[in-house]
Tab-separated table of C-alpha atoms in Angstrom:
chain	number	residue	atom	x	y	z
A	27	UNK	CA	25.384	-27.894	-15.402
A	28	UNK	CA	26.341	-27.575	-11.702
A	29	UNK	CA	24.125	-30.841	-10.974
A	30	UNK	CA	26.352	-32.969	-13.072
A	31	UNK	CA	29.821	-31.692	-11.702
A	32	UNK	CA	31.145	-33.916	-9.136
A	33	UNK	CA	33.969	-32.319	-7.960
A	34	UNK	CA	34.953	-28.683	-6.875
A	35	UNK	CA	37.337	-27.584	-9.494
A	36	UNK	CA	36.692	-25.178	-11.851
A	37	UNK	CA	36.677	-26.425	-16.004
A	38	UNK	CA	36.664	-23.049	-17.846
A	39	UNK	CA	35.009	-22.120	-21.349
A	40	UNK	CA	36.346	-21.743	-24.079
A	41	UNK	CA	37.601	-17.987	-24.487
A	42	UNK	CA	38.295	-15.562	-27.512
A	43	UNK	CA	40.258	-13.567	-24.939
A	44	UNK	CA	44.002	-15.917	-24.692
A	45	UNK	CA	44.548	-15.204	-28.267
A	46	UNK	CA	43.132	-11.367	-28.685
A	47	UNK	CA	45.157	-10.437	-26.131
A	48	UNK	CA	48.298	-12.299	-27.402
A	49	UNK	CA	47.444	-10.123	-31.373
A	50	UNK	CA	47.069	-7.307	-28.935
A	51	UNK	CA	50.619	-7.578	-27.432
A	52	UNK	CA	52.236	-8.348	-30.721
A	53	UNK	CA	50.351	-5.161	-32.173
A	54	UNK	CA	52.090	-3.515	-28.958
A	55	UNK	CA	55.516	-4.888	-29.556
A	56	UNK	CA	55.606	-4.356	-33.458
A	57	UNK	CA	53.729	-0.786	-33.274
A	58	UNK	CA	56.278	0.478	-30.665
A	59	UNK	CA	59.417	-0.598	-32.098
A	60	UNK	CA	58.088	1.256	-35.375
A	61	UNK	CA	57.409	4.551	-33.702
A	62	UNK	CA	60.460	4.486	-31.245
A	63	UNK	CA	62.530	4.111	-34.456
A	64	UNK	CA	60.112	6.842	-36.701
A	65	UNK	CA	58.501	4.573	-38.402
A	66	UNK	CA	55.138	5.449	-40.616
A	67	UNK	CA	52.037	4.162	-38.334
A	68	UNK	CA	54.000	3.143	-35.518
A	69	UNK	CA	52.184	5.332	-33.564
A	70	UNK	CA	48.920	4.093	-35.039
A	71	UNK	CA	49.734	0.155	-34.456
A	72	UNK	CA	51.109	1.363	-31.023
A	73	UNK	CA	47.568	2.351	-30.335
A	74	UNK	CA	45.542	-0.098	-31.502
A	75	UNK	CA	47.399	-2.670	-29.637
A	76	UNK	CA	47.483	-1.082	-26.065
A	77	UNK	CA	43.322	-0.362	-27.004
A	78	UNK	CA	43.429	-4.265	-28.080
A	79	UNK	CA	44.978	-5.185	-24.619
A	80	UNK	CA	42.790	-2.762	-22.428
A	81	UNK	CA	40.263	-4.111	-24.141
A	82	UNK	CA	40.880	-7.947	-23.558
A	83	UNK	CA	41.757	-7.052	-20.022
A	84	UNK	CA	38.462	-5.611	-19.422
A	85	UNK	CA	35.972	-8.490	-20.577
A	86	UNK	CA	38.597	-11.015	-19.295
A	87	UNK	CA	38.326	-9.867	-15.630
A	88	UNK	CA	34.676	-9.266	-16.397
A	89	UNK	CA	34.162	-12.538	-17.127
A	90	UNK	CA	36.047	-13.906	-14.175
A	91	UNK	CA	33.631	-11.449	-11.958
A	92	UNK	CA	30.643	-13.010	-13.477
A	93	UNK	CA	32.001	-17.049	-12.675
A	94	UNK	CA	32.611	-16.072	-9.308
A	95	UNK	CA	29.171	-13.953	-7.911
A	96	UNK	CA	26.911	-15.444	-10.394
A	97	UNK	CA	28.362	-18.657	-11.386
A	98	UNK	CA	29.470	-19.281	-8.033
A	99	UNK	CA	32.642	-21.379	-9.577
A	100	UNK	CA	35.580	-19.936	-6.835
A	101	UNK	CA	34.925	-22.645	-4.632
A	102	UNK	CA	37.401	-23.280	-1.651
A	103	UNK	CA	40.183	-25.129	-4.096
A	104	UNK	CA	39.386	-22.656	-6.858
A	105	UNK	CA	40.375	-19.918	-4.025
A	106	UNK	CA	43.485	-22.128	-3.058
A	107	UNK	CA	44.701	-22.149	-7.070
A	108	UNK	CA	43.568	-18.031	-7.419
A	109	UNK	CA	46.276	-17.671	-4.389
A	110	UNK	CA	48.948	-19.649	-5.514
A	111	UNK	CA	48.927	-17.712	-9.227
A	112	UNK	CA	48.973	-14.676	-7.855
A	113	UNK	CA	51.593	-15.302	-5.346
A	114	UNK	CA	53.970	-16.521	-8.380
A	115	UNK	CA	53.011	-13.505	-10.156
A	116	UNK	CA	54.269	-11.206	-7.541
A	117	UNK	CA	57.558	-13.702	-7.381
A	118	UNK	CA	58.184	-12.653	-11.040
A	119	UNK	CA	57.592	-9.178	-9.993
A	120	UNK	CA	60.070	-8.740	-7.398
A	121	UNK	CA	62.227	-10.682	-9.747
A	122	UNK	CA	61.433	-7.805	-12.787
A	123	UNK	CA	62.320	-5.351	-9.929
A	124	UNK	CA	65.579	-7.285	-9.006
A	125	UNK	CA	66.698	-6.165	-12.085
A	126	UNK	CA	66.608	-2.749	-11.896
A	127	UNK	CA	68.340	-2.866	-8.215
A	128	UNK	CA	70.969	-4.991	-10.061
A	129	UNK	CA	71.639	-2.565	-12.807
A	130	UNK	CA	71.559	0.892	-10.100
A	131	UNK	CA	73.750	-1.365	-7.838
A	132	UNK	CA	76.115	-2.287	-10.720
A	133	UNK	CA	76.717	1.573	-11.731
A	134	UNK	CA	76.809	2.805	-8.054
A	135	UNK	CA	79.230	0.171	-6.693
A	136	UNK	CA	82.016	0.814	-8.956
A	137	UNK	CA	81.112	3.949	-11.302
A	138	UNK	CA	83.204	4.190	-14.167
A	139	UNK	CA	85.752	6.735	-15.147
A	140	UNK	CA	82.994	8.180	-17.892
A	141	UNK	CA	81.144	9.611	-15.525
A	142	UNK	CA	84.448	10.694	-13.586
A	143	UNK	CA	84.411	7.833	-11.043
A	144	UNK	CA	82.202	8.869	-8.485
A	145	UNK	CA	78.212	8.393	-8.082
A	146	UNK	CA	76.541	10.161	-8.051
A	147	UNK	CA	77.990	11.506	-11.043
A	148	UNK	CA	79.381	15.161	-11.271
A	149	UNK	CA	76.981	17.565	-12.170
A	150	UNK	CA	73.982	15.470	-11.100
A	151	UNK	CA	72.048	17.255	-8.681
A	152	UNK	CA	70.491	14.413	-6.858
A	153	UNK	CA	66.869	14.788	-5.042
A	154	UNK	CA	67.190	15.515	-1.221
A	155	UNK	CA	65.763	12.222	0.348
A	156	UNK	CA	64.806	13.735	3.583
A	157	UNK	CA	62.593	15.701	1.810
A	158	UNK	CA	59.796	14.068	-0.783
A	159	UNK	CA	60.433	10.855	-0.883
A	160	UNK	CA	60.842	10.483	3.039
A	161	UNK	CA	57.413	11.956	3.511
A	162	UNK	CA	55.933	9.501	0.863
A	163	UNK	CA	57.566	7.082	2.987
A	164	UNK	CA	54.867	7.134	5.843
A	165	UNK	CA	52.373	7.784	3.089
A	166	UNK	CA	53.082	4.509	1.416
A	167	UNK	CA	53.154	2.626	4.867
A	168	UNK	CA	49.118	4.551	6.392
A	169	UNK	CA	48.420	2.753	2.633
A	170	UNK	CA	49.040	-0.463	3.781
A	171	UNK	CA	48.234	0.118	7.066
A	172	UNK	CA	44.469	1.196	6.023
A	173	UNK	CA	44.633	-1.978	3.560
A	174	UNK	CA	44.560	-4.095	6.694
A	175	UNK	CA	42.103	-2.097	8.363
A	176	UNK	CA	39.738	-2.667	5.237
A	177	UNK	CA	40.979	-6.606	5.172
A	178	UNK	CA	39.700	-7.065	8.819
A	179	UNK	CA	36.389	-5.576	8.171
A	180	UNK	CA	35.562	-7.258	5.702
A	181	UNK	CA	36.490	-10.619	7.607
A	182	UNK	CA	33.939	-8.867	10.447
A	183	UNK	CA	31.022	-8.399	8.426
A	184	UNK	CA	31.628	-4.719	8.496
A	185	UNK	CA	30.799	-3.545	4.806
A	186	UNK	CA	30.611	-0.152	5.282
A	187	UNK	CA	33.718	0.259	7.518
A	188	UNK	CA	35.406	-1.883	4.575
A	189	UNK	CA	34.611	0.394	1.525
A	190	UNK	CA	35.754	3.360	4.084
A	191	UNK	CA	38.919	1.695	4.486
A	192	UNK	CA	39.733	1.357	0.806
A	193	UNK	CA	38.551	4.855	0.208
A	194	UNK	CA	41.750	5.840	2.562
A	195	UNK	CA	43.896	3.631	1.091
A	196	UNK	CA	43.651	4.811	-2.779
A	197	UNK	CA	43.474	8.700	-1.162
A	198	UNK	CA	47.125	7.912	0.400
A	199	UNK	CA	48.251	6.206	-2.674
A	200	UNK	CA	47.111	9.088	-4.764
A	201	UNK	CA	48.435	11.461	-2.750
A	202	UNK	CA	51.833	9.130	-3.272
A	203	UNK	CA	51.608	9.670	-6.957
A	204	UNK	CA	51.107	13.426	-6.819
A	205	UNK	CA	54.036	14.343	-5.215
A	206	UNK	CA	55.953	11.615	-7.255
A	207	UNK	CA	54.964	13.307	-10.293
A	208	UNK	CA	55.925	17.054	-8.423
A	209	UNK	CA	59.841	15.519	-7.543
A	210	UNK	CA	59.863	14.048	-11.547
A	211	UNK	CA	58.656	17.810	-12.350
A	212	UNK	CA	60.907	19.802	-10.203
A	213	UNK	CA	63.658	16.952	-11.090
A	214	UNK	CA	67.003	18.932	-12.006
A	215	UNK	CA	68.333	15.459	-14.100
A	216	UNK	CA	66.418	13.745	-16.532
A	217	UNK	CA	66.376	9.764	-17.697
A	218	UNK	CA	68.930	11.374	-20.954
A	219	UNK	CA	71.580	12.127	-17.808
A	220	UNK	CA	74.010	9.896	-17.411
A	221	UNK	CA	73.767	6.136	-15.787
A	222	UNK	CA	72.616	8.074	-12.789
A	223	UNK	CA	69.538	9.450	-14.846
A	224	UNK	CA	68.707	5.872	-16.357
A	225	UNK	CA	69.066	3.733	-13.519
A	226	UNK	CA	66.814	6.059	-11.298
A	227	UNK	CA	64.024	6.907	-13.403
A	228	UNK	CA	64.333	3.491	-14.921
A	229	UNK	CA	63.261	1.873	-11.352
A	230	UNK	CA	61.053	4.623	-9.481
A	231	UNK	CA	59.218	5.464	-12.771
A	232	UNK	CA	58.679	1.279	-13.034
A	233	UNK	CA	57.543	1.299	-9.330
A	234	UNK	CA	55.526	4.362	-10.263
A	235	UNK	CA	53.688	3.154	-12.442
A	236	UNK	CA	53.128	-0.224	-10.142
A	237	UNK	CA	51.608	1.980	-7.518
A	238	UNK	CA	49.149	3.490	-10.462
A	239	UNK	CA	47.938	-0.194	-11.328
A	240	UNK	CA	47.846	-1.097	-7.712
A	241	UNK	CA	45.778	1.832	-6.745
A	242	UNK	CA	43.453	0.904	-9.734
A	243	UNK	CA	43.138	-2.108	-8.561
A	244	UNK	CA	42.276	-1.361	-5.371
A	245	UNK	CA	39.251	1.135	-6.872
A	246	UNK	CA	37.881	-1.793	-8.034
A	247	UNK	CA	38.091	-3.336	-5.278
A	248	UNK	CA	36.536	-0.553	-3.314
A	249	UNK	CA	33.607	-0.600	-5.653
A	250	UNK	CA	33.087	-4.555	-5.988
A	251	UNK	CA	33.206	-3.630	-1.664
A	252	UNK	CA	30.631	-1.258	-2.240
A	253	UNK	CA	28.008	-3.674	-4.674
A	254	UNK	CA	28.483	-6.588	-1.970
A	255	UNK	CA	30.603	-8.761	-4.059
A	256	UNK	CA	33.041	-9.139	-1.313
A	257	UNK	CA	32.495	-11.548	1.544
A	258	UNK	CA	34.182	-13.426	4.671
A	259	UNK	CA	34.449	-16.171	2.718
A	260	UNK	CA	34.998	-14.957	-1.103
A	261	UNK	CA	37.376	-12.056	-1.407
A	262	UNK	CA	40.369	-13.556	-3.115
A	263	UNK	CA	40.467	-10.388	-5.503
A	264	UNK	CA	40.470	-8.168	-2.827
A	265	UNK	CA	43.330	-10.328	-1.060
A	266	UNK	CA	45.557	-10.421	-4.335
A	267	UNK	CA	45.263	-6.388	-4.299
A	268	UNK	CA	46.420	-5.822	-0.926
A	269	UNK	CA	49.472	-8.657	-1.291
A	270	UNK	CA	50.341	-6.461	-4.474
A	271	UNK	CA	49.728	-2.785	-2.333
A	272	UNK	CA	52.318	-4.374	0.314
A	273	UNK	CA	54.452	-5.932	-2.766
A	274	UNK	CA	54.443	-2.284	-3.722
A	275	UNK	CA	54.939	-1.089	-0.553
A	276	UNK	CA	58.170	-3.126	0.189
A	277	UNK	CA	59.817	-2.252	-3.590
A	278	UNK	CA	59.305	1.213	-2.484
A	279	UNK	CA	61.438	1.009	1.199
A	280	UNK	CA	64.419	-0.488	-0.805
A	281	UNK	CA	64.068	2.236	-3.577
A	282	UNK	CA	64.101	4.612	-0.715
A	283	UNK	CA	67.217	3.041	1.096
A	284	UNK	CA	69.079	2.154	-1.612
A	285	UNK	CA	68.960	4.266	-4.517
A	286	UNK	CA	67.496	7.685	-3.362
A	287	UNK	CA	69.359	7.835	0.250
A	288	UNK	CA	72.020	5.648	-0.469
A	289	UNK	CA	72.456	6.289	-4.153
A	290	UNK	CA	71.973	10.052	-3.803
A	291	UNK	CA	74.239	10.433	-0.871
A	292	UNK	CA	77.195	13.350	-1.869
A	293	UNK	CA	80.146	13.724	0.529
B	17	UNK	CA	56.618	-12.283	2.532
B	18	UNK	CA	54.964	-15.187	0.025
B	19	UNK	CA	55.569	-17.513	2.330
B	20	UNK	CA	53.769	-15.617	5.847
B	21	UNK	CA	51.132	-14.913	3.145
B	22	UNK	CA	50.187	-18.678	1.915
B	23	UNK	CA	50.543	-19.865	5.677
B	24	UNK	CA	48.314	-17.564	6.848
B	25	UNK	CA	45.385	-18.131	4.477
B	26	UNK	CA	46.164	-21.798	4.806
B	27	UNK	CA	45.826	-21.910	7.986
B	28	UNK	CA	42.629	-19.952	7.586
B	29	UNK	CA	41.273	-23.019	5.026
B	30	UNK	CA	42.651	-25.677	7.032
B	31	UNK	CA	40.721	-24.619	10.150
B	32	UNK	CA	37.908	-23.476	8.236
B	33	UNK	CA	37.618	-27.200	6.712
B	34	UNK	CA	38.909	-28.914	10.066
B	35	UNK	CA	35.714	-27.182	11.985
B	36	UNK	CA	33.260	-28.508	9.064
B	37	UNK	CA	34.905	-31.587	9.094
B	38	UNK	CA	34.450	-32.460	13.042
B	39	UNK	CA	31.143	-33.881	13.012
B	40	UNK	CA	28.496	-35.254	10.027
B	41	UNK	CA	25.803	-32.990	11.768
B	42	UNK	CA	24.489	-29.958	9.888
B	43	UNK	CA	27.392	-27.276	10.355
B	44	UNK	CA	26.059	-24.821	12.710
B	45	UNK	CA	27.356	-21.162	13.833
B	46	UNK	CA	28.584	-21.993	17.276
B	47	UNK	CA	30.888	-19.559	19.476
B	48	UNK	CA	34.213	-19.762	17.505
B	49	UNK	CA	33.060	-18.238	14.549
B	50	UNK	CA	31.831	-15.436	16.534
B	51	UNK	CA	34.858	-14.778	18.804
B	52	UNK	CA	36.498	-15.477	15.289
B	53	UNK	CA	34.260	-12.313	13.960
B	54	UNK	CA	34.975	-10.533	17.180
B	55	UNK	CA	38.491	-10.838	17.107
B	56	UNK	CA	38.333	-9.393	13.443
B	57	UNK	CA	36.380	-6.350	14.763
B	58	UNK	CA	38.970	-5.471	17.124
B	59	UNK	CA	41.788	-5.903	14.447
B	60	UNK	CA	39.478	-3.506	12.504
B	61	UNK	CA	39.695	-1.180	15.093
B	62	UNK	CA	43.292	-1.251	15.482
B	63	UNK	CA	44.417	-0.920	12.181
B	64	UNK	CA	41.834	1.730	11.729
B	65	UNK	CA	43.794	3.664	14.641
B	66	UNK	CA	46.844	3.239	13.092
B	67	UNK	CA	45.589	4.459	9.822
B	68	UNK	CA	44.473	7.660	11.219
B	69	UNK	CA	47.591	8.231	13.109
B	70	UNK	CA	49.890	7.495	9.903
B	71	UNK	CA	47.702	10.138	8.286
B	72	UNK	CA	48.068	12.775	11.159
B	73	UNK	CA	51.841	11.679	10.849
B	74	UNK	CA	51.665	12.402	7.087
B	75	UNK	CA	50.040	15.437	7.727
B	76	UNK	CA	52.161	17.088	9.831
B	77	UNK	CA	55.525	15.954	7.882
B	78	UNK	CA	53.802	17.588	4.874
B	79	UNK	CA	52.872	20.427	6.050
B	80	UNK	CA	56.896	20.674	7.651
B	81	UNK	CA	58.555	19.528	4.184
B	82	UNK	CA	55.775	21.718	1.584
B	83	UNK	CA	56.909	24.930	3.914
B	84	UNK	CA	60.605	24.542	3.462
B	85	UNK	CA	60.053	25.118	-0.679
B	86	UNK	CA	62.085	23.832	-3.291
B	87	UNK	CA	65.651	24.619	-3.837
B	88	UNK	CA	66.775	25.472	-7.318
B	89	UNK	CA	70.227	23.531	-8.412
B	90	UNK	CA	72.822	25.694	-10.567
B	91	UNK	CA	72.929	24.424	-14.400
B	92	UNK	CA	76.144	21.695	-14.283
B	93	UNK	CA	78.258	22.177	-17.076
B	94	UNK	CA	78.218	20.106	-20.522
B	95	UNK	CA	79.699	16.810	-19.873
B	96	UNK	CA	79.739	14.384	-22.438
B	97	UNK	CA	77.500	12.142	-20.039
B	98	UNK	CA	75.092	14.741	-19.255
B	99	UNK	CA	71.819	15.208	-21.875
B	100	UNK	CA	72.583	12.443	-24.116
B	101	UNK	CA	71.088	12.492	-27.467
B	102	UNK	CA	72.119	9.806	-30.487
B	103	UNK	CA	69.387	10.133	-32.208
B	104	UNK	CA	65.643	12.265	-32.136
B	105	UNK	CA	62.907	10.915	-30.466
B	106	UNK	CA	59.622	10.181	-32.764
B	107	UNK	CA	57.436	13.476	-31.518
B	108	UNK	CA	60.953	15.716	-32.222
B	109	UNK	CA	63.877	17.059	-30.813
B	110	UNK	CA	63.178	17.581	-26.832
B	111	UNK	CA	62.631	14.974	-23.795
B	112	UNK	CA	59.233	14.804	-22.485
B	113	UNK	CA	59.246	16.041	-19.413
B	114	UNK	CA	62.718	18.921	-19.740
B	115	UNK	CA	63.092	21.863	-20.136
B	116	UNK	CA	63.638	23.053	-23.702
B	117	UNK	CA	67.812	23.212	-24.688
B	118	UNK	CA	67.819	23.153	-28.267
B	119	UNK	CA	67.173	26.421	-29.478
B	120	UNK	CA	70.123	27.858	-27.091
């Protein structure tokens, strides 16, 4: 089949997985409007569908593994097209997150007489910045820092050095999501507390749970490290995963500035 | 961000490809992909000092911010804003992660 191509691009197969995953969204959509509104087997459609996407997620990326280390279809301009998707991706991300700064910035700028005119509202008692969330500041940052550490490795040949890299990076961003979920524990205001309540846990509990996919993608990383799929030259998975750690990494220094300093400060 | 991003593994192709391109002879390791692999080790190196001193860093500001333990905020009195409920949630009548209000 190779013989016959003459040129580098990659034609892809045919794949079941475009329109399972699209059933398994709709499932997802369908099932969680029923059980957010108490409907009978919402919570069972609900299910299925997230199993249906995990699912289709699973052999999807499995199959892309297998074209590039077996197949050997991620040729240079295959690489170059990998790249660009992934870089729009994270464009709609920050865009997604854009939102959420819009909506905090919105309430915070001008607070309405409801909440008495003053953010943060009374009766909110706000987390102390210079506590948790500064320290997960640096925490965040070694993340990224140890990201490049495993980058350069790998572009040196060093495999071993590589996988110890990434083993530091998902032990920071771990550590990250442990005392994120202890501040969201000892929180004294839920999401149910005023604009304050919805705005905040609306974007840190979205960023929160991009650090969780980040950091799983970075396992996998680590472990593709660790069979010797990664190389000088073919790494483009490992490259989208540390754009999105940094991605990650920058949401988190505005969340910190602007909505737990910023937002949280009381005269 | 994007943009530094794209340049920089651009620039990684285009020299890649330019060096391949150079002559018709057989493409042979020569010294710049070597200093190229050297000058990765050393980046290696630093970023892998940087790492360990971000983690010392962490460490210590831990250690500082875990000892101070957590201060415990008075219970604010019922505004309208404050605990809003319009309707029960599907697994009954309290948030997920609060503390229990509606038996009081």
């Amino acid at each position: 089949m190779i013989e016959s191509q003459r040129h580098s691009y990659h034609l892809v197969d045919p794949s079941p997985w475009p329109i399972s995953g699209s059933l398994g969204a709709l499932a997802t959509t369908v099932g969680g409007v029923m059980y957010m509104h108490s409907f009978q087997g919402g919570a069972t459609l609900l299910s299925l569908g997230l199993i249906f996407i995990l699912y289709t997620m699973f052999v999807w990326w499995r199959d892309v593994l297998r074209e590039s280390t077996l197949e050997g279809h991620h040729t240079k301009v295959v690489q170059l097209g990998l790249r660009y998707g992934f870089i729009l991706f994270i464009v709609s991300e920050v865009m997604f997150f854009f939102a959420f700064f819009w909506a905090s910035f919105h309430s915070s700028l001008a607070p309405t007489v409801e909440i008495g005119g003053i953010w943060p509202p009374k009766g909110i008692g706000v987390l102390d910045p210079r506590e948790i969330p500064f320290l997960n500041t640096p925490i965040l940052l070694s993340s990224g820092a140890a990201v490049t550490w495993a980058l350069h490795a790998i572009l040196a040949g060093k495999e071993k050095s590589a996988v110890y890299a990434l083993v530091a990076t998902v032990s920071l961003a771990l550590v990250f999501t442990g005392f994120q979920g202890m501040e969201y524990y000892q929180a004294p205001f839920t999401i149910s507390d005023s604009i304050y309540g919805s705005t905040f846990f609306l974007a840190t509990g979205f960023h929160g749970f991009h650090v969780i996919i980040g950091t799983l993608f970075l396992i996998i990383c680590g472990i593709r490290q660790y069979l010797g799929h990664l190389t000088k030259e073919h790494h483009v998975g490992f490259e989208a995963a540390a754009w999105y750690w940094h991605f990650v990494d920058v949401v988190w220094l505005f969340l910190f500035v602007s909505i737990y300093w910023w937002g949280g400060y009381m005269k | 961000m994007a943009m530094a991003m794209m340049r920089s593994s651009h620039l990684r192709n285009t020299t890649l490809l330019r060096s391949g391109c150079r002559s018709s002879a057989p493409p042979k390791r020569g010294f710049a992909s070597t200093s190229q692999q050297h000058e990765d080790a050393q980046e290696a190196a630093k970023w892998q000092k940087i790492t360990f001193l971000g983690i010392t860093t962490c460490f210590l500001l831990a250690c500082n911010v875990l000892s101070k333990g957590h201060h415990h905020h008075e219970e604010p009195p019922a505004y309208q804003y404050l605990h809003i409920r319009s309707k029960e949630f599907p697994w009954g009548p309290d948030g997920l992660f609060e503390l229990k209000r509606h038996d009081d």
